[in-house]
């Protein structure tokens, strides 16, 4: 039965205040924030209804199992009803089980229970399926102390959600002993000031979130060589050393007004000449901690089942006499409860001592909100605990902890990717590890995994072609230093250690001979993720080593680097809530269901950070092969702006091409024709007067192979191949043997699987363009022919094919490994998303061969189409433009050239120099979302693709799909406005208004419906 809270007549809190003043103590911030009168009434009303046994019970906090079983519930019930315990500490378990056990225990308890957590690195220290935050040693490398505050705030949120009011954290032990068997990476480091600074910031975050912080293990467990779980460690330092070093972080913690303290089990002769645990020492727990340092908060013993104290006689009574308030985890709660009762009878303890401690416990229960106990909602608990904010905080902690301890030749971040052949070797990691996967997002990296030194040495021959190697160590099972030195000879080498820093002492020689060395501290997915990003400059490196490793590096060592490439993170990093982008997936699934496309990739980057990079659906509607982020799509007309335009920009930047130069200067077929005056600028703006289309393939078809017409407006048995929505074609024709071969031979290029086109046919197409009829007046007419001619210009000036030119000048240097023409020369077919089942020309499902007929008959390389890529790699080019010509620490184009090409706009259309732009004229359709600023530039593609770069918002949006699968007549991507609606979702997410305001934004733009002139 629950107690009734009644007004009390005692003057307890006046007495408490007098006691605090007499001791010279400082009240805690948590204590100062509450209404003292209301708290006093609640505490006294509860206390006055308690028996002496119940008051004694409030000082006990046993440790119980986290198993949600009837047996365990009975154990908990017995502790509550027989020993009247004041709180519980659950051992390992699951959040759901602990929530349900907590609900049960609070229901049984007459007085609300104080639930605690031993969570030095958050809930994951004890509970599965929870956010795995870094341990303190890793956090000790972070220079942005504010992150620790937000980390504490997030841990507090999670604690409150599972009904926890007290967290036994942080450990303020200064780990000055590398051989410490129990503290180690639980410490923030060896500098007492840094330990204090980080620990206090974390604790302030906890308490701001309504959870009591409990600093441990007072007066400091950092310089011990034994484990208090197993024995009683002795610290032999004198009082001055202890005061300046071990005690210093605790003093600063107390001065900061924090509320909880845990007393360790340590023998410290300089503070107490008796050989007894500090947890049982009145000189340490009362005189030093409370009288000298002025601590007035709640004092907990360390776990009393630990061997450092459990062998002591009458340890619970002695702990209370020493000055502790809460007895944590005694071996036998019932026995120790009776021992305290006996001590009162024997006058070793007085009832007034119990009263002070009990009321202090009750006061903090009130402060922590236990005057109103609420039921924990167990459903959806895992998702709520591991929310987007937790992910964001965790990522920031990992990012800022990365520490570069060696970079003699400034190898990190890696630059000059086109000159590097990179291999990455992971020692002791899984084959498909995060470190390697993230490395490959930045460039062409060949990955190897080994588990022993022999396997590593066997790679030496294989590694001969590589000039750069990245070796990551993920295991402490054996020492690989000698083998590492052997394979790194003659190569630039970066070492990455996913180990406790002290373990790196065994690799001193390898570190000495390496060019770059990165400390990543822990072998977790996020540590691997951010280490890989750091090596390539996706993020700046700012961490400093929290400890000294003799012969390798000193505490405080850390070389700062700058961010030079895209990073991969979550939307919160740029001020957008992840949930605000949920609408994107809804739109995508609508499109897949309506068969607008079978699958897609979507990438969003803002402020140089990729905040959304997801794949949906499948290669085809059969669902057999799911799309991944590394699969390649046919970019279609995105090729114009992604290959041809940068090539023209480069030639312009190098003063090898002028925009007003006539194309006929480079394409002789145009000389002497009415097209001789068409300029490069005209072609880029689609103002050349050229027709929108010519049938590129007609000269390859043998006209004598069929009778009648090739196309028909209706489907018949003869005209069975659908060409477009209104046209059907016959298939009984033959190609000219001189133009198309069914077997590979010299002078022929791949056209499709089992088909090869004569390499001279590209000249035929250019000749047909030269013969085409110009419109009578200069106007905007979107035409692929313009970019076919520009391709010829680029190749004439550069003396190499367009693919080679853009690879050498852009894609290889950018690390855009998937961005290429004719992808089957580099990639397995299974990585390339198929486009159309072409029943008319190539009579097969096109997979790895360009969909556009003009580009196909040009041998796969054309200025209008032919480029393939994944979204991640082309984002690098677009980010280079946002950076006004630089990326990866290298300049590709001058800012002046970028400004001209990216900002110029036609005087008669919405078009830019090779780019499409938003339509700003009222009443005309636009290819972009309504919210896209006028300065946005990009392009769409016939296969169902688009990219848009918004310099006003430092934003990149990429959408890749194969909407033409299995037929180009699939047009739902346009009728449903898929691409523009997704883009509008991005702008909606960036708005600062309320959620309700955002959801009221309705995109009524129907501009995606008329795209044939833009694709």
XYZ file of C-alpha atoms in Angstrom, residues 241-577:
337
model
C 50.960 14.392 -4.318
C 47.465 13.049 -3.658
C 46.106 16.550 -3.235
C 47.706 17.862 -6.439
C 46.951 14.839 -8.557
C 44.441 12.183 -7.477
C 42.117 14.422 -5.453
C 42.217 17.443 -7.778
C 39.431 16.331 -10.175
C 37.148 15.528 -7.221
C 37.781 18.959 -5.687
C 36.798 20.670 -8.950
C 33.753 18.430 -9.210
C 32.652 19.468 -5.730
C 33.339 23.141 -6.437
C 31.093 22.815 -9.523
C 28.162 21.941 -7.226
C 27.674 18.352 -8.372
C 25.684 15.924 -6.304
C 26.952 12.358 -6.015
C 30.182 10.742 -4.857
C 31.320 7.125 -4.723
C 34.022 6.102 -2.280
C 36.526 3.546 -3.571
C 38.001 0.616 -1.705
C 41.597 1.791 -1.420
C 44.287 1.616 1.272
C 45.907 5.067 1.441
C 48.285 5.334 4.408
C 48.912 9.059 3.852
C 45.229 9.758 4.478
C 44.421 7.053 7.021
C 47.193 5.195 8.857
C 44.872 2.276 9.528
C 45.111 -0.411 6.835
C 41.456 -0.250 5.901
C 39.458 0.508 2.755
C 38.820 4.215 2.158
C 35.109 3.359 1.958
C 35.292 2.423 5.651
C 37.553 5.330 6.607
C 36.133 8.228 8.611
C 39.279 10.359 7.992
C 38.722 10.002 4.216
C 34.923 9.908 3.877
C 34.003 12.457 6.520
C 37.044 14.562 7.400
C 38.604 14.851 3.925
C 35.575 14.631 1.672
C 32.928 16.434 3.709
C 34.834 18.647 6.164
C 37.899 19.639 4.150
C 36.525 19.550 0.587
C 33.020 20.621 1.576
C 31.009 17.928 -0.183
C 27.366 17.871 0.934
C 25.832 15.617 -1.692
C 24.879 11.953 -1.520
C 27.737 9.560 -0.745
C 27.688 5.975 -2.041
C 30.091 3.182 -1.252
C 31.606 1.352 -4.181
C 30.162 -2.126 -4.598
C 30.434 -3.847 -1.235
C 30.677 -7.302 -2.781
C 34.154 -6.381 -4.103
C 37.090 -8.234 -2.537
C 38.690 -4.937 -1.553
C 36.099 -4.606 1.229
C 33.886 -7.677 1.480
C 36.328 -9.492 3.757
C 36.152 -6.741 6.360
C 34.194 -7.274 9.570
C 30.882 -5.451 9.926
C 31.614 -3.452 6.743
C 28.158 -1.911 6.321
C 28.075 -0.501 9.848
C 31.641 0.782 9.459
C 30.762 2.341 6.074
C 27.911 4.301 7.667
C 30.118 5.377 10.561
C 32.762 6.463 8.055
C 30.260 8.907 6.521
C 28.628 7.064 3.609
C 24.916 7.563 2.999
C 24.110 4.628 0.702
C 25.401 1.058 0.975
C 25.772 -0.296 -2.542
C 25.555 -3.994 -3.274
C 26.392 -5.763 -0.019
C 27.028 -9.484 -0.374
C 24.063 -10.408 1.837
C 21.572 -7.584 2.194
C 19.503 -9.277 4.907
C 22.587 -10.039 7.011
C 23.950 -6.496 6.718
C 20.525 -4.980 7.359
C 20.364 -6.908 10.631
C 23.945 -5.879 11.421
C 22.955 -2.203 11.179
C 19.927 -2.799 13.393
C 22.167 -4.500 15.946
C 24.637 -1.634 15.810
C 21.852 0.726 16.846
C 20.883 -1.527 19.711
C 24.576 -1.736 20.708
C 24.827 2.098 20.341
C 27.565 1.860 17.711
C 25.118 3.796 15.554
C 22.423 6.182 16.767
C 18.939 6.695 15.449
C 19.786 10.346 14.863
C 22.599 9.288 12.504
C 20.138 7.106 10.624
C 17.660 9.991 10.523
C 20.143 12.379 8.923
C 21.171 9.859 6.287
C 17.634 8.650 5.586
C 16.291 12.179 5.179
C 19.232 13.023 2.923
C 18.348 10.050 0.709
C 14.682 11.092 0.706
C 15.630 14.679 -0.129
C 17.484 13.563 -3.238
C 14.619 11.283 -4.162
C 12.406 14.351 -4.148
C 14.977 16.373 -6.070
C 15.174 13.621 -8.687
C 11.404 13.555 -9.125
C 10.529 10.449 -7.165
C 7.712 12.262 -5.359
C 5.812 11.463 -8.572
C 6.645 8.003 -9.926
C 5.439 7.335 -13.454
C 5.132 4.025 -15.265
C 7.820 3.402 -17.880
C 6.463 2.751 -21.360
C 8.257 -0.397 -22.532
C 6.793 -0.521 -26.040
C 9.005 1.197 -28.613
C 11.645 1.667 -25.950
C 14.635 0.543 -28.044
C 13.788 2.895 -30.896
C 13.215 5.786 -28.531
C 16.479 5.204 -26.665
C 18.478 4.955 -29.871
C 16.991 8.044 -31.466
C 18.554 10.460 -33.945
C 19.926 12.703 -31.217
C 21.780 9.799 -29.640
C 23.271 8.936 -33.016
C 24.281 12.540 -33.609
C 25.976 12.954 -30.230
C 27.748 9.630 -30.615
C 29.047 10.540 -34.062
C 30.349 13.884 -32.849
C 32.169 12.243 -29.947
C 33.878 9.785 -32.287
C 34.702 12.428 -34.868
C 36.364 14.775 -32.377
C 38.320 12.008 -30.642
C 40.380 11.007 -33.692
C 44.024 11.748 -32.896
C 46.889 12.072 -35.372
C 50.108 11.455 -33.451
C 52.448 11.356 -36.443
C 52.349 13.057 -39.825
C 55.969 13.818 -40.645
C 55.449 14.280 -44.375
C 51.889 15.623 -44.118
C 50.490 12.481 -45.695
C 47.212 12.860 -43.778
C 44.776 13.706 -45.194
C 45.667 11.781 -48.327
C 45.963 13.943 -51.429
C 46.884 13.358 -55.069
C 44.620 10.345 -55.394
C 45.303 10.027 -59.126
C 48.959 9.399 -58.314
C 48.293 6.870 -55.585
C 47.576 3.180 -55.796
C 46.144 2.459 -52.375
C 45.812 -0.791 -50.472
C 44.203 -1.117 -47.062
C 45.067 -4.028 -44.771
C 43.008 -4.719 -41.667
C 44.566 -6.904 -39.007
C 42.046 -8.781 -36.899
C 38.906 -7.200 -38.365
C 35.993 -8.778 -40.185
C 36.142 -9.023 -43.970
C 33.342 -6.546 -44.621
C 34.448 -4.025 -42.008
C 33.271 -0.442 -41.730
C 36.785 0.995 -41.928
C 37.372 -0.453 -45.382
C 33.879 0.376 -46.609
C 34.265 4.041 -45.686
C 37.766 4.230 -47.165
C 36.333 3.023 -50.476
C 33.807 5.854 -50.468
C 36.708 8.265 -50.920
C 38.616 6.576 -53.700
C 39.957 3.439 -55.328
C 41.145 1.350 -52.372
C 41.918 -2.371 -52.619
C 41.245 -4.087 -49.305
C 42.812 -7.084 -47.602
C 42.127 -8.752 -44.259
C 44.585 -10.850 -42.269
C 44.457 -12.519 -38.893
C 48.103 -13.414 -38.286
C 51.613 -12.257 -39.157
C 52.199 -15.031 -41.695
C 49.138 -13.971 -43.681
C 50.330 -10.365 -43.583
C 53.791 -11.292 -44.842
C 52.259 -13.301 -47.680
C 50.709 -10.071 -48.983
C 54.103 -8.473 -49.649
C 54.298 -9.735 -53.228
C 50.696 -8.781 -53.929
C 51.324 -5.282 -52.574
C 54.195 -4.544 -54.953
C 52.096 -2.445 -57.383
C 50.790 -0.242 -54.557
C 52.613 2.896 -53.444
C 50.367 3.724 -50.482
C 49.132 1.367 -47.785
C 46.791 1.893 -44.857
C 47.303 -0.667 -42.103
C 44.694 -0.880 -39.354
C 45.208 -2.880 -36.163
C 42.031 -4.189 -34.511
C 43.355 -6.891 -32.206
C 45.644 -7.311 -29.215
C 45.907 -11.047 -29.692
C 49.502 -10.835 -30.886
C 52.126 -8.267 -31.923
C 52.238 -7.569 -35.664
C 54.863 -4.816 -35.507
C 57.651 -6.706 -37.292
C 55.367 -7.957 -40.065
C 53.943 -4.472 -40.566
C 57.415 -2.996 -40.951
C 58.237 -5.655 -43.497
C 55.273 -4.965 -45.797
C 55.485 -1.174 -45.514
C 59.025 -0.938 -46.842
C 59.258 1.453 -49.775
C 55.658 2.610 -49.445
C 53.944 5.575 -47.895
C 52.145 4.123 -44.914
C 49.402 5.234 -42.569
C 48.794 3.182 -39.421
C 45.419 3.283 -37.685
C 45.118 1.757 -34.218
C 41.716 0.669 -32.934
C 43.198 -0.175 -29.535
C 43.638 1.179 -26.035
C 46.539 3.643 -26.488
C 48.739 1.785 -24.010
C 48.677 -1.244 -26.314
C 50.508 0.768 -28.986
C 53.733 0.553 -26.990
C 54.278 -2.836 -28.639
C 54.239 -1.117 -32.046
C 56.871 1.530 -31.287
C 59.124 0.484 -34.174
C 56.277 0.378 -36.691
C 55.117 3.805 -35.535
C 58.630 5.172 -35.948
C 58.803 4.001 -39.561
C 55.270 4.957 -40.599
C 54.471 8.216 -42.365
C 51.215 8.792 -40.521
C 49.727 7.309 -37.345
C 46.122 7.703 -36.212
C 44.711 6.737 -32.824
C 41.088 5.596 -33.041
C 41.018 4.078 -29.495
C 38.209 1.514 -29.870
C 37.263 -1.099 -32.444
C 33.663 -0.014 -32.985
C 31.816 0.763 -36.205
C 31.795 4.497 -35.520
C 35.474 4.552 -34.583
C 36.235 2.789 -37.865
C 33.918 5.130 -39.747
C 35.475 8.339 -38.463
C 39.035 7.051 -38.683
C 38.524 6.411 -42.393
C 36.966 9.850 -42.854
C 39.871 11.446 -40.992
C 42.490 9.772 -43.173
C 40.890 11.195 -46.326
C 40.075 14.587 -44.820
C 36.334 14.167 -44.625
C 36.624 15.678 -41.174
C 39.266 17.801 -39.486
C 41.398 15.966 -36.928
C 41.596 17.785 -33.591
C 42.141 15.114 -30.917
C 45.020 15.081 -28.439
C 46.447 11.956 -26.800
C 45.038 11.693 -23.251
C 47.956 9.607 -21.962
C 51.660 9.078 -22.521
C 52.860 5.883 -24.139
C 56.537 5.595 -23.312
C 58.749 5.602 -26.375
C 55.855 6.387 -28.726
C 54.106 9.661 -27.833
C 53.436 11.996 -24.934
C 50.162 13.096 -23.416
C 48.776 16.069 -25.315
C 50.282 14.987 -28.641
C 47.977 15.570 -31.581
C 48.417 17.097 -35.015
C 45.500 19.112 -36.344
C 44.352 18.746 -39.941
C 41.719 20.501 -42.022
C 38.580 19.160 -43.638
C 39.183 18.891 -47.393
C 36.536 16.438 -48.632
C 32.915 15.487 -48.120
C 32.105 13.917 -44.782
C 29.376 11.399 -44.010
C 27.123 12.158 -41.092
C 23.514 12.698 -40.013
C 21.191 15.639 -40.752
C 21.463 16.965 -37.206
C 25.043 18.006 -37.967
C 23.704 20.723 -40.274
C 20.746 21.667 -38.119
C 18.132 19.393 -39.675
C 16.220 16.805 -37.686
